[in-house]
């Protein structure tokens, strides 16, 4: 948490943290404000970083131009290629052109879906995506438009259906979601 995040927190959250009786919380808050805002390297510097985690994070950052993120998508590291494939600003055609490997059971939720996945137009676009991680991510939403709920309930990917059963309140109340792997009872 940085000072800008503190300023965006709800008044009740800030008051609760400041009034917390645990001394560790007060010490952590004091340390937070002594450090000041978090300084991150410029987007272009992160793209050239030798660490795949840093390059992968940069590839998802919308401050990094799409053109540079797509350059990372041509790299050799599977996880770095996976990161730009989940950018919000890509077309489905650009996304499909990225040769990425999705680890079995992977549930890496892009920040933009976590923040705006509850919006019907975002939910519809993501549920129709050819990218399995985007569909798994939207299946975590507690409420979905009925047509997208129906689409995800019969998704070819077991983990999309499983995530839907676990995360979506409507799916849990409607037991018609087939949450078993294909080919088993």
Coordinates of N, CA and C in Angstrom, one line a residue:
X1 N 0.9 -1.2 0.0 CA 0.0 0.0 0.0 C 0.9 1.2 0.0
X2 N 0.6 2.2 -0.9 CA 1.4 3.4 -0.9 C 0.5 4.6 -0.5
X3 N 1.1 5.7 -0.3 CA 0.3 6.9 0.2 C -0.8 7.2 -0.8
X4 N -0.7 7.1 -2.1 CA -1.8 7.4 -3.0 C -3.0 6.4 -2.8
X5 N -2.6 5.1 -2.5 CA -3.6 4.2 -2.3 C -4.4 4.5 -1.0
X6 N -3.6 5.0 0.0 CA -4.3 5.4 1.3 C -5.3 6.5 1.0
X7 N -5.0 7.4 0.2 CA -5.9 8.6 -0.1 C -7.2 8.1 -0.8
X8 N -7.1 7.0 -1.5 CA -8.3 6.5 -2.2 C -9.1 5.5 -1.4
X9 N -8.6 5.1 -0.2 CA -9.3 4.2 0.7 C -10.5 4.9 1.3
X10 N -11.6 4.2 1.5 CA -12.8 4.7 2.1 C -12.4 5.3 3.5
X11 N -13.2 6.3 3.9 CA -12.9 6.9 5.2 C -13.0 5.9 6.3
X12 N -14.0 5.0 6.3 CA -14.1 4.0 7.3 C -12.9 3.1 7.4
X13 N -12.4 2.7 6.3 CA -11.2 1.8 6.2 C -10.0 2.5 6.9
X14 N -9.8 3.8 6.5 CA -8.6 4.6 7.1 C -8.8 4.7 8.6
X15 N -10.0 5.1 9.0 CA -10.3 5.3 10.5 C -10.1 4.0 11.2
X16 N -10.5 2.9 10.6 CA -10.4 1.6 11.3 C -8.9 1.2 11.4
X17 N -8.1 1.4 10.4 CA -6.7 1.1 10.5 C -6.0 2.0 11.5
X18 N -6.3 3.3 11.5 CA -5.7 4.2 12.5 C -6.1 3.9 13.9
X19 N -7.3 3.3 14.1 CA -7.8 3.0 15.5 C -7.5 1.6 15.9
X20 N -6.8 0.8 15.0 CA -6.6 -0.6 15.3 C -5.7 -0.7 16.6
X21 N -6.1 -1.6 17.5 CA -5.4 -1.7 18.8 C -4.1 -2.4 18.6
X22 N -3.9 -3.1 17.6 CA -2.6 -3.9 17.4 C -1.5 -2.9 17.1
X23 N -0.4 -3.0 17.8 CA 0.7 -2.1 17.6 C 1.4 -2.3 16.2
X24 N 1.3 -3.6 15.7 CA 1.9 -3.9 14.4 C 1.3 -3.1 13.3
X25 N 0.0 -2.9 13.4 CA -0.7 -2.1 12.4 C -0.2 -0.7 12.4
X26 N -0.1 -0.1 13.6 CA 0.3 1.3 13.7 C 1.8 1.5 13.2
X27 N 2.6 0.5 13.5 CA 4.0 0.5 13.0 C 4.0 0.4 11.5
X28 N 3.2 -0.5 10.9 CA 3.2 -0.7 9.5 C 2.7 0.6 8.8
X29 N 1.7 1.3 9.4 CA 1.2 2.5 8.8 C 2.3 3.6 8.8
X30 N 3.0 3.7 10.0 CA 4.0 4.7 10.1 C 5.1 4.5 9.1
X31 N 5.5 3.2 8.9 CA 6.5 2.9 7.9 C 6.1 3.2 6.5
X32 N 4.8 3.0 6.3 CA 4.3 3.3 4.9 C 4.5 4.7 4.6
X33 N 4.2 5.6 5.5 CA 4.3 7.0 5.2 C 5.7 7.5 5.2
X34 N 6.6 6.9 5.9 CA 8.0 7.2 5.9 C 8.7 6.9 4.6
X35 N 8.2 5.8 3.9 CA 8.8 5.4 2.7 C 8.4 6.3 1.5
X36 N 7.2 6.8 1.6 CA 6.7 7.6 0.5 C 6.2 6.7 -0.6
X37 N 5.9 7.3 -1.8 CA 5.3 6.6 -2.8 C 6.3 5.6 -3.4
X38 N 5.7 4.5 -3.9 CA 6.5 3.4 -4.5 C 7.0 3.9 -5.9
X39 N 8.3 3.7 -6.1 CA 8.9 4.2 -7.4 C 9.1 3.0 -8.2
X40 N 8.5 3.0 -9.4 CA 8.7 1.9 -10.4 C 9.5 2.4 -11.5
X41 N 10.4 1.5 -12.1 CA 11.1 1.9 -13.3 C 10.2 2.2 -14.4
X42 N 10.7 3.0 -15.3 CA 9.9 3.4 -16.5 C 9.5 2.2 -17.3
X43 N 8.3 2.2 -18.0 CA 7.9 1.0 -18.7 C 8.9 0.5 -19.7
X44 N 9.6 1.3 -20.4 CA 10.6 0.8 -21.3 C 11.8 0.1 -20.6
X45 N 12.1 0.6 -19.5 CA 13.2 -0.1 -18.7 C 12.8 -1.5 -18.2
X46 N 11.5 -1.6 -17.8 CA 11.0 -2.9 -17.4 C 11.0 -3.9 -18.5
X47 N 10.7 -3.5 -19.7 CA 10.7 -4.4 -20.8 C 12.0 -5.0 -21.1
X48 N 13.1 -4.3 -20.8 CA 14.4 -4.9 -21.1 C 15.0 -5.6 -19.8
X49 N 14.3 -5.7 -18.8 CA 14.7 -6.3 -17.5 C 15.0 -7.8 -17.8
X50 N 16.1 -8.3 -17.2 CA 16.4 -9.7 -17.4 C 15.4 -10.7 -16.7
X51 N 14.6 -10.2 -15.7 CA 13.7 -11.1 -15.0 C 12.4 -11.2 -15.7
X52 N 12.0 -12.5 -16.0 CA 10.7 -12.7 -16.7 C 9.5 -12.2 -15.9
X53 N 9.5 -12.2 -14.6 CA 8.4 -11.6 -13.9 C 8.2 -10.1 -14.1
X54 N 9.3 -9.4 -14.2 CA 9.3 -8.0 -14.4 C 8.8 -7.7 -15.8
X55 N 9.3 -8.5 -16.8 CA 8.9 -8.3 -18.2 C 7.4 -8.6 -18.4
X56 N 7.0 -9.7 -17.7 CA 5.6 -10.1 -17.8 C 4.7 -9.0 -17.2
X57 N 5.1 -8.5 -16.1 CA 4.3 -7.4 -15.5 C 4.2 -6.2 -16.4
X58 N 5.4 -5.8 -17.0 CA 5.4 -4.7 -18.0 C 4.5 -5.0 -19.2
X59 N 4.5 -6.2 -19.6 CA 3.7 -6.5 -20.8 C 2.2 -6.3 -20.6
X60 N 1.7 -6.4 -19.3 CA 0.3 -6.1 -19.0 C 0.0 -4.7 -18.7
X61 N 1.1 -3.9 -18.4 CA 0.9 -2.5 -18.0 C 0.5 -1.7 -19.2
X62 N -0.7 -1.0 -19.1 CA -1.1 -0.2 -20.3 C -0.3 1.0 -20.5
X63 N 0.6 1.4 -19.6 CA 1.5 2.5 -19.9 C 2.6 2.1 -20.9
X64 N 2.7 0.8 -21.0 CA 3.6 0.2 -22.1 C 2.8 0.2 -23.4
X65 N 3.3 0.8 -24.4 CA 2.6 0.8 -25.7 C 2.3 -0.6 -26.2
X66 N 1.2 -0.8 -26.8 CA 0.8 -2.1 -27.3 C 1.9 -2.7 -28.2
X67 N 2.5 -1.9 -29.0 CA 3.5 -2.4 -29.9 C 4.7 -3.0 -29.1
X68 N 5.1 -2.4 -28.0 CA 6.2 -3.0 -27.2 C 5.8 -4.3 -26.5
X69 N 4.5 -4.3 -26.0 CA 4.0 -5.5 -25.4 C 4.0 -6.6 -26.4
X70 N 3.6 -6.4 -27.6 CA 3.5 -7.4 -28.6 C 4.9 -7.9 -29.0
X71 N 5.9 -7.0 -28.8 CA 7.3 -7.5 -29.0 C 7.7 -8.5 -27.9
X72 N 7.3 -8.3 -26.7 CA 7.5 -9.2 -25.6 C 6.8 -10.6 -25.9
X73 N 5.7 -10.5 -26.6 CA 4.9 -11.7 -26.9 C 5.6 -12.6 -27.9
X74 N 6.6 -12.1 -28.5 CA 7.4 -12.9 -29.4 C 8.7 -13.5 -28.8
X75 N 8.8 -13.3 -27.4 CA 10.0 -13.8 -26.7 C 9.9 -15.3 -26.5
X76 N 11.0 -15.8 -25.8 CA 11.1 -17.2 -25.6 C 10.4 -17.7 -24.3
X77 N 10.2 -16.9 -23.4 CA 9.7 -17.3 -22.1 C 8.1 -17.4 -22.1
X78 N 7.6 -18.6 -21.8 CA 6.2 -18.8 -21.9 C 5.4 -17.9 -21.0
X79 N 5.8 -17.6 -19.8 CA 5.0 -16.8 -18.9 C 5.1 -15.3 -19.3
X80 N 6.2 -14.9 -20.0 CA 6.2 -13.5 -20.5 C 5.3 -13.4 -21.7
X81 N 5.2 -14.4 -22.5 CA 4.3 -14.4 -23.7 C 2.8 -14.4 -23.2
X82 N 2.6 -15.1 -22.1 CA 1.2 -15.2 -21.6 C 0.7 -13.8 -21.1
X83 N 1.5 -13.0 -20.5 CA 1.1 -11.7 -19.9 C 0.5 -10.8 -21.0
X84 N 1.2 -10.5 -22.1 CA 0.6 -9.6 -23.0 C -0.7 -10.1 -23.7
X85 N -0.8 -11.4 -23.7 CA -2.0 -12.0 -24.3 C -3.3 -11.7 -23.6
X86 N -3.1 -11.2 -22.3 CA -4.3 -10.9 -21.5 C -4.6 -9.4 -21.4
X87 N -3.8 -8.6 -22.2 CA -4.1 -7.1 -22.2 C -5.5 -6.8 -22.7
X88 N -6.0 -5.8 -22.1 CA -7.4 -5.3 -22.4 C -7.4 -4.7 -23.8
X89 N -6.3 -4.1 -24.2 CA -6.4 -3.3 -25.5 C -6.1 -4.1 -26.7
X90 N -5.9 -5.4 -26.6 CA -5.7 -6.3 -27.7 C -7.0 -6.7 -28.4
X91 N -7.0 -6.9 -29.7 CA -8.1 -7.5 -30.4 C -8.0 -9.0 -30.2
X92 N -9.1 -9.7 -30.5 CA -9.1 -11.2 -30.4 C -8.1 -11.7 -31.4
X93 N -8.0 -11.1 -32.5 CA -7.0 -11.5 -33.6 C -5.6 -11.4 -33.1
X94 N -5.2 -10.2 -32.4 CA -3.9 -10.1 -31.9 C -3.6 -11.1 -30.8
X95 N -4.6 -11.3 -30.0 CA -4.5 -12.2 -28.8 C -4.3 -13.7 -29.3
X96 N -5.0 -14.1 -30.4 CA -4.9 -15.4 -30.9 C -3.5 -15.6 -31.6
X97 N -2.9 -14.5 -32.1 CA -1.6 -14.7 -32.8 C -0.4 -14.9 -31.8
X98 N -0.7 -14.8 -30.5 CA 0.4 -14.9 -29.5 C 0.5 -16.4 -29.1
X99 N 1.6 -17.0 -29.3 CA 1.8 -18.4 -29.0 C 2.1 -18.6 -27.5
X100 N 1.1 -18.7 -26.7 CA 1.3 -18.8 -25.3 C 0.8 -20.1 -24.8
X101 N 1.4 -20.6 -23.7 CA 1.0 -21.8 -23.1 C 0.3 -21.5 -21.8
X102 N -0.9 -22.0 -21.6 CA -1.6 -21.7 -20.3 C -1.4 -22.9 -19.4
X103 N -0.7 -22.8 -18.3 CA -0.5 -23.9 -17.4 C -1.9 -24.4 -16.9
X104 N -2.0 -25.7 -16.8 CA -3.2 -26.4 -16.4 C -3.7 -25.8 -15.0
X105 N -4.9 -25.4 -14.9 CA -5.4 -24.9 -13.7 C -5.0 -23.5 -13.3
X106 N -4.3 -22.8 -14.2 CA -3.8 -21.4 -14.0 C -5.0 -20.5 -13.9
X107 N -5.0 -19.6 -12.9 CA -6.1 -18.6 -12.7 C -5.5 -17.3 -12.5
X108 N -4.7 -16.8 -13.4 CA -4.1 -15.4 -13.2 C -5.1 -14.4 -13.7
X109 N -5.7 -13.6 -12.8 CA -6.8 -12.7 -13.2 C -6.2 -11.3 -13.5
X110 N -6.3 -10.9 -14.7 CA -5.8 -9.5 -15.1 C -6.6 -8.5 -14.2
X111 N -5.8 -7.4 -13.9 CA -6.4 -6.4 -13.0 C -7.7 -5.8 -13.6
X112 N -7.7 -5.6 -14.9 CA -8.8 -4.9 -15.6 C -10.1 -5.7 -15.4
X113 N -10.0 -7.0 -15.4 CA -11.2 -7.9 -15.2 C -11.6 -7.8 -13.8
X114 N -10.7 -7.8 -12.9 CA -11.0 -7.7 -11.5 C -11.7 -6.4 -11.1
X115 N -11.3 -5.4 -11.8 CA -11.9 -4.0 -11.6 C -13.2 -3.8 -12.3
X116 N -13.3 -4.4 -13.5 CA -14.5 -4.0 -14.3 C -15.3 -5.2 -14.9
X117 N -15.0 -6.4 -14.4 CA -15.6 -7.6 -14.9 C -17.1 -7.6 -14.6
X118 N -17.5 -6.9 -13.6 CA -19.0 -6.8 -13.2 C -19.8 -6.0 -14.2
X119 N -19.2 -5.3 -15.1 CA -19.9 -4.5 -16.1 C -20.3 -5.4 -17.2
X120 N -21.6 -5.4 -17.6 CA -22.2 -6.4 -18.6 C -21.4 -6.4 -19.9
X121 N -21.0 -5.2 -20.4 CA -20.3 -5.2 -21.7 C -18.9 -5.9 -21.6
X122 N -18.3 -5.7 -20.5 CA -17.0 -6.3 -20.3 C -17.1 -7.8 -20.1
X123 N -18.1 -8.2 -19.3 CA -18.4 -9.6 -19.1 C -18.7 -10.3 -20.4
X124 N -19.5 -9.7 -21.3 CA -19.9 -10.3 -22.6 C -18.6 -10.5 -23.5
X125 N -17.8 -9.4 -23.5 CA -16.6 -9.5 -24.4 C -15.7 -10.5 -23.9
X126 N -15.5 -10.6 -22.6 CA -14.5 -11.6 -22.1 C -15.0 -13.0 -22.2
X127 N -16.3 -13.2 -21.9 CA -16.8 -14.6 -21.9 C -16.8 -15.2 -23.3
X128 N -16.8 -14.3 -24.3 CA -16.7 -14.7 -25.7 C -15.3 -14.8 -26.3
X129 N -14.3 -14.5 -25.4 CA -12.9 -14.5 -25.8 C -12.4 -15.9 -26.1
X130 N -11.5 -16.0 -27.0 CA -10.9 -17.3 -27.3 C -9.8 -17.6 -26.3
X131 N -9.4 -16.7 -25.4 CA -8.4 -16.8 -24.4 C -9.0 -17.5 -23.2
X132 N -8.5 -18.7 -22.8 CA -9.1 -19.4 -21.7 C -8.9 -18.7 -20.4
X133 N -7.7 -18.0 -20.2 CA -7.5 -17.4 -18.9 C -8.5 -16.2 -18.7
X134 N -8.9 -15.5 -19.8 CA -9.8 -14.4 -19.7 C -11.2 -15.0 -19.3
X135 N -11.6 -16.2 -19.9 CA -12.8 -16.8 -19.6 C -12.8 -17.3 -18.2
X136 N -11.7 -17.9 -17.7 CA -11.6 -18.3 -16.3 C -11.8 -17.1 -15.4
X137 N -11.2 -16.0 -15.7 CA -11.3 -14.8 -14.9 C -12.7 -14.3 -14.8
X138 N -13.4 -14.2 -15.9 CA -14.8 -13.7 -15.8 C -15.7 -14.6 -15.1
X139 N -15.4 -15.9 -15.1 CA -16.2 -16.9 -14.4 C -16.1 -16.7 -12.9
X140 N -15.2 -16.0 -12.4 CA -15.1 -15.7 -11.0 C -16.1 -14.6 -10.5
X141 N -16.6 -13.9 -11.4 CA -17.6 -12.8 -11.1 C -18.8 -13.4 -10.4
X142 N -19.2 -12.7 -9.3 CA -20.4 -13.2 -8.5 C -21.7 -13.2 -9.3
X143 N -21.8 -12.2 -10.2 CA -23.0 -12.1 -11.0 C -22.6 -11.8 -12.5
X144 N -23.3 -12.5 -13.4 CA -23.0 -12.4 -14.8 C -24.3 -12.3 -15.6
X145 N -24.3 -11.6 -16.7 CA -25.5 -11.6 -17.6 C -25.9 -13.1 -17.9
X146 N -27.2 -13.3 -18.0 CA -27.7 -14.7 -18.2 C -27.1 -15.4 -19.4
X147 N -27.0 -14.6 -20.5 CA -26.5 -15.3 -21.7 C -25.0 -15.7 -21.6
X148 N -24.2 -14.9 -20.8 CA -22.8 -15.3 -20.6 C -22.7 -16.4 -19.6
X149 N -23.6 -16.4 -18.6 CA -23.6 -17.5 -17.7 C -23.9 -18.8 -18.4
X150 N -24.8 -18.8 -19.3 CA -25.1 -20.0 -20.1 C -23.9 -20.4 -21.0
X151 N -23.3 -19.4 -21.6 CA -22.1 -19.7 -22.4 C -21.0 -20.4 -21.6
X152 N -20.7 -19.8 -20.5 CA -19.6 -20.3 -19.6 C -19.9 -21.7 -19.0
X153 N -21.2 -21.9 -18.8 CA -21.6 -23.2 -18.1 C -21.3 -24.4 -19.0
X154 N -21.2 -24.2 -20.3 CA -20.9 -25.3 -21.2 C -19.5 -25.1 -21.9
X155 N -18.7 -24.3 -21.3 CA -17.3 -24.0 -21.9 C -16.6 -25.3 -22.0
X156 N -15.7 -25.4 -23.0 CA -14.9 -26.6 -23.3 C -13.9 -26.8 -22.2
X157 N -13.5 -25.7 -21.5 CA -12.4 -25.8 -20.5 C -13.0 -26.1 -19.1
X158 N -12.6 -27.2 -18.5 CA -13.1 -27.7 -17.2 C -12.9 -26.6 -16.2
X159 N -11.8 -25.9 -16.2 CA -11.5 -24.9 -15.1 C -12.4 -23.7 -15.3
X160 N -12.9 -23.4 -16.5 CA -13.9 -22.3 -16.6 C -15.2 -22.7 -15.9
X161 N -15.6 -24.0 -16.2 CA -16.8 -24.5 -15.5 C -16.7 -24.6 -14.0
X162 N -15.5 -25.1 -13.6 CA -15.3 -25.2 -12.2 C -15.3 -23.9 -11.5
X163 N -14.6 -22.9 -12.1 CA -14.5 -21.6 -11.5 C -15.9 -21.0 -11.4
X164 N -16.7 -21.2 -12.5 CA -18.0 -20.7 -12.5 C -18.8 -21.2 -11.3
X165 N -18.7 -22.5 -11.1 CA -19.4 -23.2 -9.9 C -18.9 -22.6 -8.6
X166 N -17.7 -22.3 -8.5 CA -17.1 -21.8 -7.2 C -17.3 -20.3 -7.0
X167 N -17.3 -19.6 -8.1 CA -17.2 -18.1 -7.9 C -18.6 -17.4 -8.1
X168 N -19.4 -17.9 -9.0 CA -20.6 -17.2 -9.4 C -21.8 -17.6 -8.6
X169 N -22.4 -16.7 -7.9 CA -23.5 -17.0 -7.1 C -24.7 -17.6 -7.9
X170 N -25.0 -17.1 -9.1 CA -26.0 -17.6 -9.9 C -25.8 -19.1 -10.3
X171 N -24.5 -19.4 -10.6 CA -24.2 -20.8 -11.0 C -24.4 -21.7 -9.8
X172 N -24.1 -21.3 -8.6 CA -24.2 -22.2 -7.4 C -25.7 -22.4 -7.1
X173 N -26.6 -21.5 -7.4 CA -28.0 -21.7 -7.1 C -28.7 -22.5 -8.3
X174 N -28.1 -22.5 -9.4 CA -28.6 -23.2 -10.6 C -27.6 -24.4 -10.8
X175 N -28.0 -25.6 -10.4 CA -27.1 -26.7 -10.5 C -26.9 -27.3 -11.8
X176 N -27.2 -26.6 -12.9 CA -27.1 -27.1 -14.2 C -25.7 -27.0 -14.8
X177 N -24.8 -26.3 -14.1 CA -23.4 -26.2 -14.6 C -22.7 -27.6 -14.5
X178 N -22.2 -28.0 -15.6 CA -21.5 -29.3 -15.7 C -20.1 -29.2 -15.2
X179 N -19.8 -29.4 -13.9 CA -18.5 -29.2 -13.4 C -17.7 -30.5 -13.3
X180 N -17.8 -31.3 -14.2 CA -16.9 -32.5 -14.2 C -16.1 -32.4 -15.5
X181 N -14.9 -33.0 -15.5 CA -14.1 -33.0 -16.7 C -14.8 -33.8 -17.8
X182 N -14.5 -33.3 -19.0 CA -15.1 -33.9 -20.2 C -14.7 -35.4 -20.3
X183 N -15.7 -36.2 -20.5 CA -15.5 -37.7 -20.6 C -15.6 -38.4 -19.3
X184 N -16.0 -37.8 -18.2 CA -16.2 -38.5 -17.0 C -17.6 -38.2 -16.5
X185 N -18.0 -39.0 -15.6 CA -19.4 -38.9 -15.0 C -19.5 -37.8 -14.0

